[in-house]
XYZ file of C-alpha atoms in Angstrom:
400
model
C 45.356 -17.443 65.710
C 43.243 -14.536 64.497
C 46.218 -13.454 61.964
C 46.001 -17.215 60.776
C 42.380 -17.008 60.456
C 42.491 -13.939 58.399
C 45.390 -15.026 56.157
C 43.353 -18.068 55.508
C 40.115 -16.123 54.776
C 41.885 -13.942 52.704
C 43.746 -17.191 50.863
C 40.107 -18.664 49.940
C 39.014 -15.334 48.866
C 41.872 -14.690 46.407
C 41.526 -18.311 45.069
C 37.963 -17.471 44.569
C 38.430 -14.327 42.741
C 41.325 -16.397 40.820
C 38.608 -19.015 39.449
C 36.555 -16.521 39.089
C 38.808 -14.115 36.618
C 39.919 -18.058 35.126
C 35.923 -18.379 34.389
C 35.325 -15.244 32.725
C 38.457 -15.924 30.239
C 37.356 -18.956 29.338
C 33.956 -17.825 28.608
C 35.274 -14.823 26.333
C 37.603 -16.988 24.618
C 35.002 -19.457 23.548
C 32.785 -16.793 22.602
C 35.444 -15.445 20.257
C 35.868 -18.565 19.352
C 32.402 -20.031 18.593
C 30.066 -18.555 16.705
C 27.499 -16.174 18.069
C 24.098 -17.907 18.773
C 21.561 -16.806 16.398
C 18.034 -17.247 18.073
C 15.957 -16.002 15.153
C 17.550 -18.265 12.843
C 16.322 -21.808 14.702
C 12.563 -20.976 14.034
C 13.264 -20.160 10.318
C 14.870 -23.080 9.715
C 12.057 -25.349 11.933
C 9.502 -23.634 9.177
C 11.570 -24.298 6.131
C 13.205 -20.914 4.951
C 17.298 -21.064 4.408
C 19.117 -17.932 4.567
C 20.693 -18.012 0.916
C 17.606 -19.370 -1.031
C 16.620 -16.648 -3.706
C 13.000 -14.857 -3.004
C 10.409 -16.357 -5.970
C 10.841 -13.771 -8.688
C 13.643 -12.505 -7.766
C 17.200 -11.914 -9.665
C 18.865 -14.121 -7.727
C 16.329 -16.633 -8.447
C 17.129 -15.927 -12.651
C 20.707 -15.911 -11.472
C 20.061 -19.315 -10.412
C 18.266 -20.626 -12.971
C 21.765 -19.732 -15.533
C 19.543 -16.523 -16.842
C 21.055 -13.090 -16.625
C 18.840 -10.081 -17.443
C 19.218 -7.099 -17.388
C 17.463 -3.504 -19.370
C 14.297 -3.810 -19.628
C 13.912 -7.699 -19.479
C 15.134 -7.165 -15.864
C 12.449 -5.312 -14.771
C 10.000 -8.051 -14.002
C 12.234 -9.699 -11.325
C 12.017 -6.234 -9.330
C 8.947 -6.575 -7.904
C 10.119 -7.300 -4.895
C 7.649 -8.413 -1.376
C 9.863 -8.509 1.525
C 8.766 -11.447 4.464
C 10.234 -11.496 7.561
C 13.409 -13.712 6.284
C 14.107 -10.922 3.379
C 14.137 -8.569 6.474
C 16.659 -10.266 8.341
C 18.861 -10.668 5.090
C 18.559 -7.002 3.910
C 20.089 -6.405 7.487
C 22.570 -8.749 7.851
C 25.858 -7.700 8.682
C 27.525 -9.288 5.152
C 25.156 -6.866 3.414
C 27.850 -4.757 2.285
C 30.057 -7.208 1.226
C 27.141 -8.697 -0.801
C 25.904 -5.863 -2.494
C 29.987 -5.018 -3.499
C 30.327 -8.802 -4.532
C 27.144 -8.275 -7.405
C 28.462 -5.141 -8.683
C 29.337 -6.080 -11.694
C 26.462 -8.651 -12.333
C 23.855 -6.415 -11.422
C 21.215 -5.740 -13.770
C 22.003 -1.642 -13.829
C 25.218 -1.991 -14.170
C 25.193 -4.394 -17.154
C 23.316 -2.271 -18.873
C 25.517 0.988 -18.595
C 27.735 -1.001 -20.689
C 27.720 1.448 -24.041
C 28.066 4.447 -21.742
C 31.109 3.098 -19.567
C 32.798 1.946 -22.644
C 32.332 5.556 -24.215
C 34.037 7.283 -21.586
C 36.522 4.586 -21.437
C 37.479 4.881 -24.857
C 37.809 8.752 -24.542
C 40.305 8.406 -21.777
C 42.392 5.427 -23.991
C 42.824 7.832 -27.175
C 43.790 10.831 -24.509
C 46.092 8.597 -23.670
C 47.287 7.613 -27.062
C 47.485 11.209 -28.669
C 49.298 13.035 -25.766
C 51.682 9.420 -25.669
C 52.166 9.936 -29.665
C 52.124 13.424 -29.815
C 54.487 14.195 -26.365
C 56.025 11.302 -25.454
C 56.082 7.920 -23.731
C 57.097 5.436 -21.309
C 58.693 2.189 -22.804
C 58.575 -0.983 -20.945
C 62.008 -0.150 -19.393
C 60.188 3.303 -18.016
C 62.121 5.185 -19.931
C 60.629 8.431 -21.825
C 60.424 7.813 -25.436
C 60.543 10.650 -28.014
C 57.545 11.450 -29.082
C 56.554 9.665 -32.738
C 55.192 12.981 -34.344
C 55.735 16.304 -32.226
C 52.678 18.313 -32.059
C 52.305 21.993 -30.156
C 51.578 22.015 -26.520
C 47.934 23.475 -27.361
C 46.935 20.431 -28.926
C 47.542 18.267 -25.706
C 44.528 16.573 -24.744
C 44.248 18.186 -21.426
C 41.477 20.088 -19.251
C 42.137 22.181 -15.852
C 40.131 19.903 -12.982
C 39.375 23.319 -12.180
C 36.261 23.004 -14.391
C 34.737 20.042 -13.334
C 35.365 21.169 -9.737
C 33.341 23.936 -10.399
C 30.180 22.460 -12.419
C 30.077 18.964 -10.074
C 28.127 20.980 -7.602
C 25.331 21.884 -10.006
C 25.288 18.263 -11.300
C 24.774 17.132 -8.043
C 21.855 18.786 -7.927
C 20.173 18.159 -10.914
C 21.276 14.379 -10.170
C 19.294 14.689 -6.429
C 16.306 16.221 -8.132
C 15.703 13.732 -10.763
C 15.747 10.838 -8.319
C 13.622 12.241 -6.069
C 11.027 12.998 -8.471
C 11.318 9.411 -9.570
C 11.039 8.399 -6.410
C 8.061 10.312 -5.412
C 6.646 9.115 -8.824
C 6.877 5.492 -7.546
C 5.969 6.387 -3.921
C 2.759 7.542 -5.180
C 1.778 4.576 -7.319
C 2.408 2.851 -4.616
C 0.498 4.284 -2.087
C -2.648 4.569 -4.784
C -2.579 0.789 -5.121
C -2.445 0.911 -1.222
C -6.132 2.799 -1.392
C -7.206 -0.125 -4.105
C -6.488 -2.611 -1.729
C -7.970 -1.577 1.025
C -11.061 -0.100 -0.381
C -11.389 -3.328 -1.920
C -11.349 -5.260 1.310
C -13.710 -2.467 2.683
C -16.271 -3.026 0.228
C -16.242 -6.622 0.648
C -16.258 -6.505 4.463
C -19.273 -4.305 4.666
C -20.997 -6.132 1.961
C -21.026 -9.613 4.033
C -21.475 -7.795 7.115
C -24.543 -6.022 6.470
C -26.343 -7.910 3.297
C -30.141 -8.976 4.437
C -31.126 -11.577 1.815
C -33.878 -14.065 3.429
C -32.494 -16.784 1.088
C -29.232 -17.730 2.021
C -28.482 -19.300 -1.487
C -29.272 -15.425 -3.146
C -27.241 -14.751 -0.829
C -24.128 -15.918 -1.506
C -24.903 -15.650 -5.286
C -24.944 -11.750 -4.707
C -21.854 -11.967 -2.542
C -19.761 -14.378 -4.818
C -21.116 -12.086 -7.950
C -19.772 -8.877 -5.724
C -16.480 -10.175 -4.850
C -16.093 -11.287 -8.384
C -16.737 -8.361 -9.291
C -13.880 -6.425 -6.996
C -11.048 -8.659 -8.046
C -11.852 -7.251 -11.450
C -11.113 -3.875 -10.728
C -7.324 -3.856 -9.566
C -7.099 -6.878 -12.186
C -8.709 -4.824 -14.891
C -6.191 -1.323 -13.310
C -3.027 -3.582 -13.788
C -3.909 -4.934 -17.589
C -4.361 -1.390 -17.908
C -0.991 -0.179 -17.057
C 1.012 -3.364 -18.375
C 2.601 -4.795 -21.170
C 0.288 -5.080 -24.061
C 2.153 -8.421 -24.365
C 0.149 -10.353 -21.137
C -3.242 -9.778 -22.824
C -3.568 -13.679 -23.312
C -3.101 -14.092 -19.692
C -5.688 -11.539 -18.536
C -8.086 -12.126 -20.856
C -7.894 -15.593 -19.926
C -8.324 -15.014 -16.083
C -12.087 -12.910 -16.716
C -12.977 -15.832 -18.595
C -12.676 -18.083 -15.838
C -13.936 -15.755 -13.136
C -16.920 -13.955 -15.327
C -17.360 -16.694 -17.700
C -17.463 -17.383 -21.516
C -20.768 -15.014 -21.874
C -19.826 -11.894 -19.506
C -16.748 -11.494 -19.732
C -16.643 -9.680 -23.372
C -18.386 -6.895 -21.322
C -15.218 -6.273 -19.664
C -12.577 -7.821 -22.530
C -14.471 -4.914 -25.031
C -14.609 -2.093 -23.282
C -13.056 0.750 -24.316
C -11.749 1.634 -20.468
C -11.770 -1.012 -18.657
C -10.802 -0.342 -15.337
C -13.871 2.226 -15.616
C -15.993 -0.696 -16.673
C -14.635 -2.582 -14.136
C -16.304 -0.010 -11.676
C -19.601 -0.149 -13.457
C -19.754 -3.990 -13.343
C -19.114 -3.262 -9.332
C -21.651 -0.168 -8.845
C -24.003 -2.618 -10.360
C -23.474 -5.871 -8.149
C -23.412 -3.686 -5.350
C -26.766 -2.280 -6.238
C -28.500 -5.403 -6.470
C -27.219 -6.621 -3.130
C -29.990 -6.145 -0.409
C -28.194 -3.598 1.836
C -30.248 -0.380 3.061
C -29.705 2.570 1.511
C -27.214 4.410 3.803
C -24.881 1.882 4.112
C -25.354 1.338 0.401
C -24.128 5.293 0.140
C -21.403 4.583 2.319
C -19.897 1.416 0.415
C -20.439 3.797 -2.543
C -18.344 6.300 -1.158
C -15.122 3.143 -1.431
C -16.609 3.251 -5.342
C -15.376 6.748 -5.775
C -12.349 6.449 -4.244
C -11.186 3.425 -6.515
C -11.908 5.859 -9.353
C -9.529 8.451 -7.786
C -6.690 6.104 -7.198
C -7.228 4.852 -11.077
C -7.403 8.196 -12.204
C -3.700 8.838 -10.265
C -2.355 5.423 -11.772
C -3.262 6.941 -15.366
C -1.551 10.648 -14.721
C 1.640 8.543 -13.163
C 1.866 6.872 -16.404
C 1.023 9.372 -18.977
C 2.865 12.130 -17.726
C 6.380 11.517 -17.114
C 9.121 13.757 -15.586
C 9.329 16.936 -17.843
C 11.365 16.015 -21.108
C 13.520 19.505 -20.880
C 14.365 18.465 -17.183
C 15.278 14.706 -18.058
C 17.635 15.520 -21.234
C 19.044 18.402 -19.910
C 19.967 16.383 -17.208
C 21.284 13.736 -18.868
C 23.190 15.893 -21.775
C 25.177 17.392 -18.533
C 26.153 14.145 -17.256
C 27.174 12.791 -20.627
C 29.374 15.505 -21.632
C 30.625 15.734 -17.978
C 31.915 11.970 -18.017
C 33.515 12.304 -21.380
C 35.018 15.058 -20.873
C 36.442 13.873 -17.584
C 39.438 11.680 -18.858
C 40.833 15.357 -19.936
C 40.866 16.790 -16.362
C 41.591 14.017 -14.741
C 44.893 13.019 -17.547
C 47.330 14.901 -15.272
C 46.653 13.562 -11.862
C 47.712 10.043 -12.850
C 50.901 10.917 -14.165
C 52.777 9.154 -11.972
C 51.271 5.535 -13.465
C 52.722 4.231 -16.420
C 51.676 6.223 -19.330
C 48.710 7.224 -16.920
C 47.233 4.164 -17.690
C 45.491 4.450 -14.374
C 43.077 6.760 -15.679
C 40.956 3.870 -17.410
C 39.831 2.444 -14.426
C 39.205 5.336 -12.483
C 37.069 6.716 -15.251
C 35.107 3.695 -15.756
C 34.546 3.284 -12.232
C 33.120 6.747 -11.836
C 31.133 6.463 -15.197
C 28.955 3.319 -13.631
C 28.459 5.149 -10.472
C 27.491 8.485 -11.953
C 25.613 6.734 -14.728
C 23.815 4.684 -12.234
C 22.606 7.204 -10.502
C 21.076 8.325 -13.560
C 19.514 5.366 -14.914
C 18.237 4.465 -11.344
C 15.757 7.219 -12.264
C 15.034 6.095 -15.626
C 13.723 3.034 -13.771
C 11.882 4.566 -11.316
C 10.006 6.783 -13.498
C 7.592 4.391 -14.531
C 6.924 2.211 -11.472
C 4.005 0.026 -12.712
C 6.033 -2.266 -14.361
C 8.397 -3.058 -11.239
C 5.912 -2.559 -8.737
C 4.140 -5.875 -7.761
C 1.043 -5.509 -9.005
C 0.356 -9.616 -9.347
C 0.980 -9.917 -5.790
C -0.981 -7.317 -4.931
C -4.375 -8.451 -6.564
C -3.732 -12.088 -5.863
C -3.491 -10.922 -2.237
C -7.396 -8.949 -2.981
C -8.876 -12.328 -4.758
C -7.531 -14.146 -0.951
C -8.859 -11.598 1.173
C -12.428 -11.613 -0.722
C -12.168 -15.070 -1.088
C -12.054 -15.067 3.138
C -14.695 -12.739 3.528
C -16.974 -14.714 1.884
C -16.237 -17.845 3.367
């Protein structure tokens, strides 16, 4: 009776474990069959965002729209604020496959095109002179005689040795350019950081300790003052930007200072300096004790220190010496490539396979260069509109 007992117990047990182990495959074969569930993707599409709809300004968003710049006409539609759904995209897991799918539609790449077809073209006469001058493959691959024998020295033909030996060094000077790009824009960036917040500083302790016993002077000196502080990153950007969106700035102090101020600021000779003055001034009249007057003042100077690094950014760009010598390496580099590279593709027909390996190393190598270029001057791909619309909200809450 016991050994029947025990059989038993040991029968119920084993069926257990059985619909236990039948459980757990069924649940991993419908999770390798369904889809993953995606919990951060339910409230994004509750609040209206879609996964694949372009950001506002961006390329995608020309892309969309059937336009398709690139050069300097691109660079307004790289001036990029990332939300939380631009987040989640940048790290998706198709990233890679995205960013290989718009290689040849992206902006830099389009506008390598003169370069890339330079060293392509060197490669295709190598090709044609050592085929006409040594020999060929017909369609049959069969060697042809050649159509006018020339001496081996004037086959088109470099050691790989050489470029072997230099890459190294162009490496380097490669690295070194784009990081002082970089730091270039890293800098701009983090000066119209300091404009932001010392605008929202001055603002804050302006409504926080004004004394007015009218409350209508009141907010006349505080709407007057926060005026006033939009007009200096405004007045910073029209400073730095295309001559070409005067209209559009001049047009924006009229309706913020008004048909009979705003030539004080539209006139000036500097305005982001007048901009400051206007400021000093509205912040003078405010009734604020001294002290805290001095210490508001002290967000004053530091406006005039991030303007001041804004204006040395744009004047003074990466040495000249350093940025052709640079690119004179990499240009004769890449042309002179299809001749050290002619013999390793021997074994394709007529070495025809050199063309695309060429061109494909010319828009990566290229790139790299003219990624610099564009990062050299970062004013005109940073987002500067965003960046005082978001100081004309924040004032615009203060005082309220």
């Amino acid at each position: 009776t016991r050994r029947s007992s025990d059989l038993r117990a040991l029968r119920s047990d084993h069926d257990d474990r059985s619909q236990l182990s039948m459980l757990g495959l069924l649940t991993l074969a419908s999770a390798l069959v369904a889809p993953p569930l995606r919990p951060t993707l339910a409230p994004r599409r509750a609040a209206g965002f879609h996964m694949n709809a372009p950001r506002p300004g961006s390329l995608k968003e020309a892309y969309s729209q059937g336009i398709r710049p690139y050069g300097e006409e691109s660079r307004r539609y790289r001036r990029t604020v990332y939300r939380h759904e631009d987040w989640l995209k940048h790290r998706s897991e198709t990233r890679l496959l995205r960013n290989l799918k718009g290689t040849f539609t992206s902006g830099v790449v389009r506008s390598l095109v003169t370069e890339v077809a330079a060293v392509v073209l060197v490669g295709l006469l190598v090709i044609v002179w050592n085929s006409a001058a040594f020999g060929y493959y017909g369609l049959d691959n069969v060697l042809q005689p050649a159509l006018f024998p020339a001496p081996e020295y004037l086959r088109l033909q470099l050691p790989i040795a050489i470029f072997t030996i230099s890459s190294p060094a162009l490496g380097l000077l490669l690295v070194f350019r784009t990081n002082s790009s970089y730091q270039r824009w890293l800098e701009a960036r983090r000066a119209w950081g300091r404009v932001v917040s010392h605008c929202r500083n001055i603002m804050r302790q302006a409504v926080l300790w004004h004394e007015a016993p009218d409350e209508g002077a009141s907010a006349s000196g505080l709407e007057e003052l926060g005026i006033c502080v939009w007009a200096f990153p405004r007045a910073l950007w029209a400073h730095l930007a295309d001559p070409a969106k005067e209209p559009k700035f001049a047009a924006e102090v009229r309706s913020a200072f008004g048909d009979e101020a705003a030539p004080s600021l539209l006139e000036a000779r500097h305005r982001p300096l007048r901009a400051l003055h206007l400021l000093s001034g509205a912040m003078d009249r405010l009734p604020i004790d001294e002290k805290k007057k001095v210490e508001m003042d002290k967000s004053v100077i530091l406006l005039g220190d991030a303007c001041e690094t804004c204006e040395r950014i744009f004047a003074n760009p990466v040495p000249l010496v350093y940025t052709r010598h640079t690119a004179r390496f990499l240009s004769l580099w890449l042309l002179l490539l299809p001749l050290g590279l002619y013999d390793a593709f021997g074994n394709t027909w007529n070495h025809l396979g050199l063309l695309p390996a060429v061109a494909v190393m010319s828009i990566f190598l290229f790139g790299i260069e003219e990624l610099a270029v564009q990062l050299e001057e970062p004013f005109s791909i940073l987002p500067l509109e965003a960046l005082c619309n978001d100081v004309g909200e924040k004032i615009g809450r203060a005082h309220v």
